[in-house]
Short mmCIF file of C-alpha atoms and ligand atoms in Angstrom, two decimals:
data_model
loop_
_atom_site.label_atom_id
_atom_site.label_comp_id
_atom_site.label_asym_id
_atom_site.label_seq_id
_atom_site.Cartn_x
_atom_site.Cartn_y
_atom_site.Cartn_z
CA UNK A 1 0.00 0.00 0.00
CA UNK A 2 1.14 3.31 -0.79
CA UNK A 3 1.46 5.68 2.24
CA UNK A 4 -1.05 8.51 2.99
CA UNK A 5 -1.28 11.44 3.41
CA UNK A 6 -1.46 12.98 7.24
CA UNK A 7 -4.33 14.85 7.78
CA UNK A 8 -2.06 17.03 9.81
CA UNK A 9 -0.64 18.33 6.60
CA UNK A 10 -1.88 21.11 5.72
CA UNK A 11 -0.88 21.01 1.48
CA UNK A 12 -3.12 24.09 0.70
CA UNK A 13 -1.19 25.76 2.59
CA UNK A 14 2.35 24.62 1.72
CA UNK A 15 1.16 25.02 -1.89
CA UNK A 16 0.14 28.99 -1.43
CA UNK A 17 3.37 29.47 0.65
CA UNK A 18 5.84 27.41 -1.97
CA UNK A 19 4.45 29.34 -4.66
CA UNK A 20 4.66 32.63 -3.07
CA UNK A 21 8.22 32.13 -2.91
CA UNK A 22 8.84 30.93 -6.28
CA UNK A 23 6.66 33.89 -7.34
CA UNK A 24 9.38 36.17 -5.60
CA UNK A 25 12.54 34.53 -6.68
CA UNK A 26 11.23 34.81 -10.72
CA UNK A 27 10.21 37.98 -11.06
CA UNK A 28 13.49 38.88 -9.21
CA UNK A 29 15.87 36.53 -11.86
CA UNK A 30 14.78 39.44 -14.41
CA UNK A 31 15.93 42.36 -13.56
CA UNK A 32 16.01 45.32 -15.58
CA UNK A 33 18.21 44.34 -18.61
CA UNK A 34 18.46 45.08 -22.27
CA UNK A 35 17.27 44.81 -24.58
CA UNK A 36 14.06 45.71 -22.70
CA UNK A 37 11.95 43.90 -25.62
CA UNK A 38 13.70 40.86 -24.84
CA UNK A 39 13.39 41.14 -21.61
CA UNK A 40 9.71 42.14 -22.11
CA UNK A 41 9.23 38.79 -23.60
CA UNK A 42 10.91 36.26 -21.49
CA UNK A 43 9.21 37.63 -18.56
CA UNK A 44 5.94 37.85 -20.49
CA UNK A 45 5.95 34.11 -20.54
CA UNK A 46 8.19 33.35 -17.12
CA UNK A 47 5.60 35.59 -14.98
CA UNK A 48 2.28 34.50 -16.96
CA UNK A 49 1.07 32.02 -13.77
CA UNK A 50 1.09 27.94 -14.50
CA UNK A 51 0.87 25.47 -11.38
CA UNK A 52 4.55 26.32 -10.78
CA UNK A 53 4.46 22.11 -10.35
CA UNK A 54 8.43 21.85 -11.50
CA UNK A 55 10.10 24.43 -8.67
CA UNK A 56 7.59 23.27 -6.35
CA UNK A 57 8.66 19.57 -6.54
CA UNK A 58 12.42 20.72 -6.80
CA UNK A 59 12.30 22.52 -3.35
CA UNK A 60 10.15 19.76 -1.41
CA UNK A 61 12.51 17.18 -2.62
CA UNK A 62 15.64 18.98 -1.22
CA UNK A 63 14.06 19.75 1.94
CA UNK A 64 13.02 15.71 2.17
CA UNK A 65 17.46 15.29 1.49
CA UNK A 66 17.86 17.42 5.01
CA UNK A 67 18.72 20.83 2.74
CA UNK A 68 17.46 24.15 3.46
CA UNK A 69 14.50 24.91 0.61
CA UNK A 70 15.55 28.46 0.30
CA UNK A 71 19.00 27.83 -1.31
CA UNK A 72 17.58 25.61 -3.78
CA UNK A 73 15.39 28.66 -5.17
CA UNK A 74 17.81 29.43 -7.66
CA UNK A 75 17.86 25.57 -9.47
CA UNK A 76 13.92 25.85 -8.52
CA UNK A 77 13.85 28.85 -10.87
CA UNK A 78 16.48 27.64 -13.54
CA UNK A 79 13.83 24.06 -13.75
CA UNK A 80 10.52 26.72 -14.68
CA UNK A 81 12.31 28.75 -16.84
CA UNK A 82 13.35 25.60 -19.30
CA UNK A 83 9.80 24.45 -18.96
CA UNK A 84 8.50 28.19 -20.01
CA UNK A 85 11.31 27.72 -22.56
CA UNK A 86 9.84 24.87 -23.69
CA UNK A 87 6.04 26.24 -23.82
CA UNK A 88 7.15 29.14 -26.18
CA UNK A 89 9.09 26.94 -28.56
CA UNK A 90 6.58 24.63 -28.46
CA UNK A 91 3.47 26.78 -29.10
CA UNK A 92 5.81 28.21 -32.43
CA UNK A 93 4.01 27.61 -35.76
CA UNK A 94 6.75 25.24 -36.64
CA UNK A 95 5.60 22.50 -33.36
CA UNK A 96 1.87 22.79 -32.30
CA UNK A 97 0.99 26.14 -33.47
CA UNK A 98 -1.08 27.05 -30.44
CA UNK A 99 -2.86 30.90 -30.12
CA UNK A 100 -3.51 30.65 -26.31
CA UNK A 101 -1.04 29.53 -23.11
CA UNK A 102 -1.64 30.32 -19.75
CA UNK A 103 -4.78 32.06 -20.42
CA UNK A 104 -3.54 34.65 -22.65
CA UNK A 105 -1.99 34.89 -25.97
CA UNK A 106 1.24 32.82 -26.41
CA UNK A 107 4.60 34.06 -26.96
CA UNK A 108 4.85 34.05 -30.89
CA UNK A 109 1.64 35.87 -30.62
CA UNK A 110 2.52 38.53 -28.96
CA UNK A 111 6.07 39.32 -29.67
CA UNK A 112 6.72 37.43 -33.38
CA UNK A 113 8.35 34.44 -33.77
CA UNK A 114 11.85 35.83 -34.04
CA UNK A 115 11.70 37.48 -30.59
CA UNK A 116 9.43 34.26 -29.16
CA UNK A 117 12.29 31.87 -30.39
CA UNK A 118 14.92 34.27 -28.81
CA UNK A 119 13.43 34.82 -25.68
CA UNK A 120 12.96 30.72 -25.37
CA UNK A 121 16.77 30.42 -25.83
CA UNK A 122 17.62 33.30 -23.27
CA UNK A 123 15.56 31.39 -20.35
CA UNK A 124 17.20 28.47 -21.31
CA UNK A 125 20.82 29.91 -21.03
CA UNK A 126 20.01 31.74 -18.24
CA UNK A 127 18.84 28.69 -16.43
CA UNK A 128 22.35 27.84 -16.62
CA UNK A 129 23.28 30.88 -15.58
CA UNK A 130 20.81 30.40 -12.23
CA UNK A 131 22.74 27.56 -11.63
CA UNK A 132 26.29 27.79 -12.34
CA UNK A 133 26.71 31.66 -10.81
CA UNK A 134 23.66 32.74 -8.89
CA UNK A 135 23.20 29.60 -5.85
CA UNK A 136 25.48 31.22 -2.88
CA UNK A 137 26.11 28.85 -0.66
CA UNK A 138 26.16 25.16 -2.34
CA UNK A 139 29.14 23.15 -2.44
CA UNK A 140 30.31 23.40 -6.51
CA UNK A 141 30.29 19.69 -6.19
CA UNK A 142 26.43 19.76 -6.04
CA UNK A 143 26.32 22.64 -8.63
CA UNK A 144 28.42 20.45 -11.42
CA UNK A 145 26.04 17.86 -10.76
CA UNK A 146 23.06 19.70 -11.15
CA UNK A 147 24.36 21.30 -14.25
CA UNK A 148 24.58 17.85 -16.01
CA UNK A 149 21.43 17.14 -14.79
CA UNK A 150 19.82 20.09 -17.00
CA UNK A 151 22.32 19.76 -19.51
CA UNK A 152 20.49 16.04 -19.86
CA UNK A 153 16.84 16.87 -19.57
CA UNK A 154 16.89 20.20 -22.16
CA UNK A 155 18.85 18.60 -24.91
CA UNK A 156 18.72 15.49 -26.48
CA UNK A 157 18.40 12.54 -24.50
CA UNK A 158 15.55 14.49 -23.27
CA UNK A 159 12.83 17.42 -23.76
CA UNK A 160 13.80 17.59 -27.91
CA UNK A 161 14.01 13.64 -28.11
CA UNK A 162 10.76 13.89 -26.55
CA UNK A 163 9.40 16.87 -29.05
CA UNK A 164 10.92 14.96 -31.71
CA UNK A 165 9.21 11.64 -31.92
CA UNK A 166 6.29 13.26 -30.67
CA UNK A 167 6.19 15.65 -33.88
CA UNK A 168 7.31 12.38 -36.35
CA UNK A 169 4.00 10.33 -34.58
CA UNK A 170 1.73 13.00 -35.40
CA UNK A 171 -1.37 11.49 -37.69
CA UNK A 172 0.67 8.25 -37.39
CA UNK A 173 -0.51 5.07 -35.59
CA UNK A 174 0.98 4.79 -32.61
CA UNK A 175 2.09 1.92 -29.97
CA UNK A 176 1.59 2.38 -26.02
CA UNK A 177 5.76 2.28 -25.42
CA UNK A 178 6.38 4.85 -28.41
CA UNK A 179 3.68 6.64 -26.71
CA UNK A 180 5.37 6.08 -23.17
CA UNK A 181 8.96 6.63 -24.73
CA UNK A 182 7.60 10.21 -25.43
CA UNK A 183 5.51 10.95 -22.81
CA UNK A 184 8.55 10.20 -20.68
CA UNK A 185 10.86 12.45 -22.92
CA UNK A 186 9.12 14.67 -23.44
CA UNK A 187 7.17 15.78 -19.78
CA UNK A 188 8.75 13.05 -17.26
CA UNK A 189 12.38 13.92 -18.11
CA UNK A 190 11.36 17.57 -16.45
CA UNK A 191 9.55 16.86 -13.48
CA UNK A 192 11.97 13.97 -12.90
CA UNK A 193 15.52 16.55 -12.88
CA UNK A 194 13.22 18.66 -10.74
CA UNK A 195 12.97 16.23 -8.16
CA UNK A 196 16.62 14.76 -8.46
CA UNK A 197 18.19 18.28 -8.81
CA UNK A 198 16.64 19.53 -5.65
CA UNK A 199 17.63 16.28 -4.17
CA UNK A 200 21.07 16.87 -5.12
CA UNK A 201 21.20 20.62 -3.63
CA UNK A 202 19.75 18.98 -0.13
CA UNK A 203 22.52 16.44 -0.44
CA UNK A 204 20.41 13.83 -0.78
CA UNK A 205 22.52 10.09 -0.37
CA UNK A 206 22.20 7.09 -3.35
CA UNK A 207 18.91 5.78 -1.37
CA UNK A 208 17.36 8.68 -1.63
CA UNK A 209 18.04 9.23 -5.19
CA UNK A 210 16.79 6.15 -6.00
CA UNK A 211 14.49 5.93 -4.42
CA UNK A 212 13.37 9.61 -5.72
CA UNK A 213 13.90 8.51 -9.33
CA UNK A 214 10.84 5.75 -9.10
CA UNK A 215 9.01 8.60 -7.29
CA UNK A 216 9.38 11.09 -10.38
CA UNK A 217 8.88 8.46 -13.04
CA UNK A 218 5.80 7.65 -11.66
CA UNK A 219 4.64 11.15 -11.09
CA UNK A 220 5.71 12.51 -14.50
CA UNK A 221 4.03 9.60 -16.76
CA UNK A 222 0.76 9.90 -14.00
CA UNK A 223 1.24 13.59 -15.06
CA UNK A 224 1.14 13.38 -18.76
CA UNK A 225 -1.55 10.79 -18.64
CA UNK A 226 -3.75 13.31 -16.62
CA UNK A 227 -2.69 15.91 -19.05
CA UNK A 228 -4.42 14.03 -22.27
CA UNK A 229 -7.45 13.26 -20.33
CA UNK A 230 -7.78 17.21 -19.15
CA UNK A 231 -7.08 18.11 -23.26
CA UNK A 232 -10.78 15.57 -23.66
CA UNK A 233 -12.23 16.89 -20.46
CA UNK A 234 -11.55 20.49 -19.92
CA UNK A 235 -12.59 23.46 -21.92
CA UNK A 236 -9.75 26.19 -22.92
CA UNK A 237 -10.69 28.62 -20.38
CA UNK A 238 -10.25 26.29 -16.81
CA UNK A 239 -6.74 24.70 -19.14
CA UNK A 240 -5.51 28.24 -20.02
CA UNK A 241 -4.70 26.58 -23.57
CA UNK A 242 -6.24 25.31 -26.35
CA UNK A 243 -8.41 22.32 -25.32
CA UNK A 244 -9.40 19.26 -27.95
CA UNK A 245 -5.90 20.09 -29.32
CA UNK A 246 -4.84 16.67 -29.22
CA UNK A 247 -7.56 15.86 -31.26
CA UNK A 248 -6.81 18.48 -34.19
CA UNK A 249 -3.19 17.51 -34.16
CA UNK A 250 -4.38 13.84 -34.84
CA UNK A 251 -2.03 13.19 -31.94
CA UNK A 252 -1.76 9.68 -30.21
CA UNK A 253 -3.04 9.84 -26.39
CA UNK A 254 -3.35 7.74 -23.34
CA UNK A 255 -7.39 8.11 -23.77
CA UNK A 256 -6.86 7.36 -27.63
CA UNK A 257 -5.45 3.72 -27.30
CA UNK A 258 -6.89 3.17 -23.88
CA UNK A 259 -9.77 4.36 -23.33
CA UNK A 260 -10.61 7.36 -20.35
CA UNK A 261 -11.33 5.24 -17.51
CA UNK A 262 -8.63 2.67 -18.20
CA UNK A 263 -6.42 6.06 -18.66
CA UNK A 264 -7.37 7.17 -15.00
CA UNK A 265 -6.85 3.79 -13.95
CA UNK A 266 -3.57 4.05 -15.50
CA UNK A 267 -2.81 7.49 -13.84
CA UNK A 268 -4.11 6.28 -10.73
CA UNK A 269 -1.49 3.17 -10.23
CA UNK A 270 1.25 5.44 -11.12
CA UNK A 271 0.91 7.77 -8.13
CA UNK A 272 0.31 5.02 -5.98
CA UNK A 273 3.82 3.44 -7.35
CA UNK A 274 5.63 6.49 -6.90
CA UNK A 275 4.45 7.30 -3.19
CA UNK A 276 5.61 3.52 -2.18
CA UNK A 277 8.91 4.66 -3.17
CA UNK A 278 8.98 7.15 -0.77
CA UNK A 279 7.72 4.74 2.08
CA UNK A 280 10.98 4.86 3.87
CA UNK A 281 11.07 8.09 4.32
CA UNK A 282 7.30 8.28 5.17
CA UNK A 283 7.58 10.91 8.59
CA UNK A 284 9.05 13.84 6.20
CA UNK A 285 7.60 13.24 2.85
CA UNK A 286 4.19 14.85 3.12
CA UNK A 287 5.19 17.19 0.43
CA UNK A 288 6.24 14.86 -2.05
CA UNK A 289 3.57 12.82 -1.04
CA UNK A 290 0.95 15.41 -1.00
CA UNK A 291 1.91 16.63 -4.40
CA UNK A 292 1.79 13.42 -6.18
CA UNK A 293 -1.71 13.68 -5.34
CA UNK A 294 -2.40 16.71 -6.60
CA UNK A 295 -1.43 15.51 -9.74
CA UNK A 296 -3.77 13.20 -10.22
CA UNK A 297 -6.51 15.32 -9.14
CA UNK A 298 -6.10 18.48 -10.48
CA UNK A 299 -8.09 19.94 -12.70
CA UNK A 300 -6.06 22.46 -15.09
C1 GRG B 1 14.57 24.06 -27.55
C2 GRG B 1 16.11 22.91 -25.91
C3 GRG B 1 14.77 23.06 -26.51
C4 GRG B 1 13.75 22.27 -26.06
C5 GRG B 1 12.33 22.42 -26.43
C6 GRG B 1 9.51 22.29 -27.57
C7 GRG B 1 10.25 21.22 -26.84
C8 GRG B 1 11.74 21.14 -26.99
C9 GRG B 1 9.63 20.34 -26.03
C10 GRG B 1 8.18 20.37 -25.71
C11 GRG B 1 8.01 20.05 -24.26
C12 GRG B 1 6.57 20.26 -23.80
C13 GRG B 1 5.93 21.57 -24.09
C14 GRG B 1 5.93 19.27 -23.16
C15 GRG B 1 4.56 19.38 -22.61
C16 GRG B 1 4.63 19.32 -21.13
C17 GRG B 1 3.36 19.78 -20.48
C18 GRG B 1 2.27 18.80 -20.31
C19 GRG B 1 3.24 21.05 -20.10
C20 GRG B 1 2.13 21.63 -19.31
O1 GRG B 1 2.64 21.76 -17.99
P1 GRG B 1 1.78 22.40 -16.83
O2 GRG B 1 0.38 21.87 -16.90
O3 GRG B 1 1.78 23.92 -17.25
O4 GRG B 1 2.51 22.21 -15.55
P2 GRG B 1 1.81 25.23 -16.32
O5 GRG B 1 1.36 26.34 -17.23
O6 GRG B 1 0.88 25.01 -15.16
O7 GRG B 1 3.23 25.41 -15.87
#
């Protein structure tokens, strides 16, 4: 049995309080610069709301390794602005072509697709930059690791792998592990360097971040899963995005070979694998716990 949840957590509020900090430390990662367009853009996108799931998980999963949250805000931010990253590029003509992100018009929209391209690759570089020169007070040895960590999930053997099978499948037929291969590319790479680089600021031991890396694959297939049934589900206005796009795109989803209950189902026994990972350290991973909940039963 997976553990559960104390009722002495209180996750609504650790949610509002999380997130108030994350708020803080991203509008502060973008100070005044120039070119003020550019700027204008990144933080267009950066500051435009979104669960703030990724920085979230990062920070609950070093304070489960013994580390102090606060000094992990800096990786916290560098792991949402490569996701934001990754919502402009992918909203561009050239990937899914999507008007509307996070309730309002998306990058390209706005700002062209020049600037919306640029802007991508500045939060990307500067999540480097978060990293490598702006996290007083963590041993370099963490740092280095960290920075391969990212290195992994924005390149290659992660997000653009992901992106790129995805866009080759579109109005193809498609098996469940192509589908899982980019489903875990593609979303799970991100949410699973959030956990293990906040881990690795908290100086989490090899246990741990094993133990962490069942955790996050569960939560970040459970995650995508939940994310194609919410694209059937949900209208545009609750997603802040373009519901039914799955649809138009002639994309292959969870509810498309399976079905939507056996999808939920689905969902459902990943969380419950990923909190039994944590079942050792069941006295101080209410967060963790708590979260992987949430993801299942959100609604946006
Ligand atoms: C250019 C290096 C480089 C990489 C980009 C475009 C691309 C490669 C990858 C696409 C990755 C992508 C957009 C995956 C979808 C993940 C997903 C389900 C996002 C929605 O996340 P939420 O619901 O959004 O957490 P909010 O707005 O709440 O943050």
């Amino acid at each position: 049995m997976a553990p559960a949840v104390s009722s002495f957590f209180d996750f609504a509020a650790y949610l509002a309080s999380s997130k108030a900090l994350v708020e803080d430390a991203l509008d502060k990662s973008l100070a005044p610069e120039r070119p003020e367009k550019l700027r204008e853009s990144m933080r267009y996108s950066l500051l435009a709301g979104g669960k703030r799931l990724r920085p979230i998980l990062c920070l609950a999963a070093c304070e489960l390794a013994g580390g102090d949250s606060k000094k992990a805000l800096p990786t916290a931010v560098a792991l949402e602005m490569i996701h934001t990253m990754s919502l402009i590029h992918d909203d561009l003509p050239a990937m899914d072509n999507d008007d509307l992100r996070r309730g309002r018009p998306t990058n390209h929209k706005k700002f062209g697709d020049a600037l919306a391209i640029l802007a991508g690759d500045a939060l990307l570089t500067r999540a480097f930059e978060m990293v490598a020169l702006r996290s007083p007070g963590i041993p370099e040895e963490r740092l280095i690791k960290v920075i391969g960590e990212l290195s992994l999930v924005a390149g290659a053997p992660g997000l653009v792998g992901g992106q790129v099978v995805d866009l080759e499948s579109e109005g193809k037929e498609v098996d469940l592990d192509t589908l899982e291969f980019i489903h875990l590319h593609k979303t799970g790479a991100l949410l699973k360097a959030c956990v293990i680089c906040g881990a690795l600021i908290g100086g989490a031991n090899e246990d741990l971040l094993k133990a962490l890396g069942v955790y996050a694959r569960g939560i970040g297939l459970a995650f995508q899963i939940i994310d194609d049934i919410l694209d059937v589900t949900a209208s545009s206005e609750v997603l802040g995005k373009t519901a039914g796009k799955d649809l138009i795109a002639d994309k292959t989803t969870y509810p498309k070979l399976l079905g939507l209950e056996e999808s939920r189902i689905r969902a459902d026994g990943l969380i419950s694998e990923a909190k039994k990972a944590l079942s050792p350290w069941h006295e101080t991973s209410m967060p963790l716990l708590a979260l992987a909940d949430y993801i299942t039963n959100r609604d946006r």
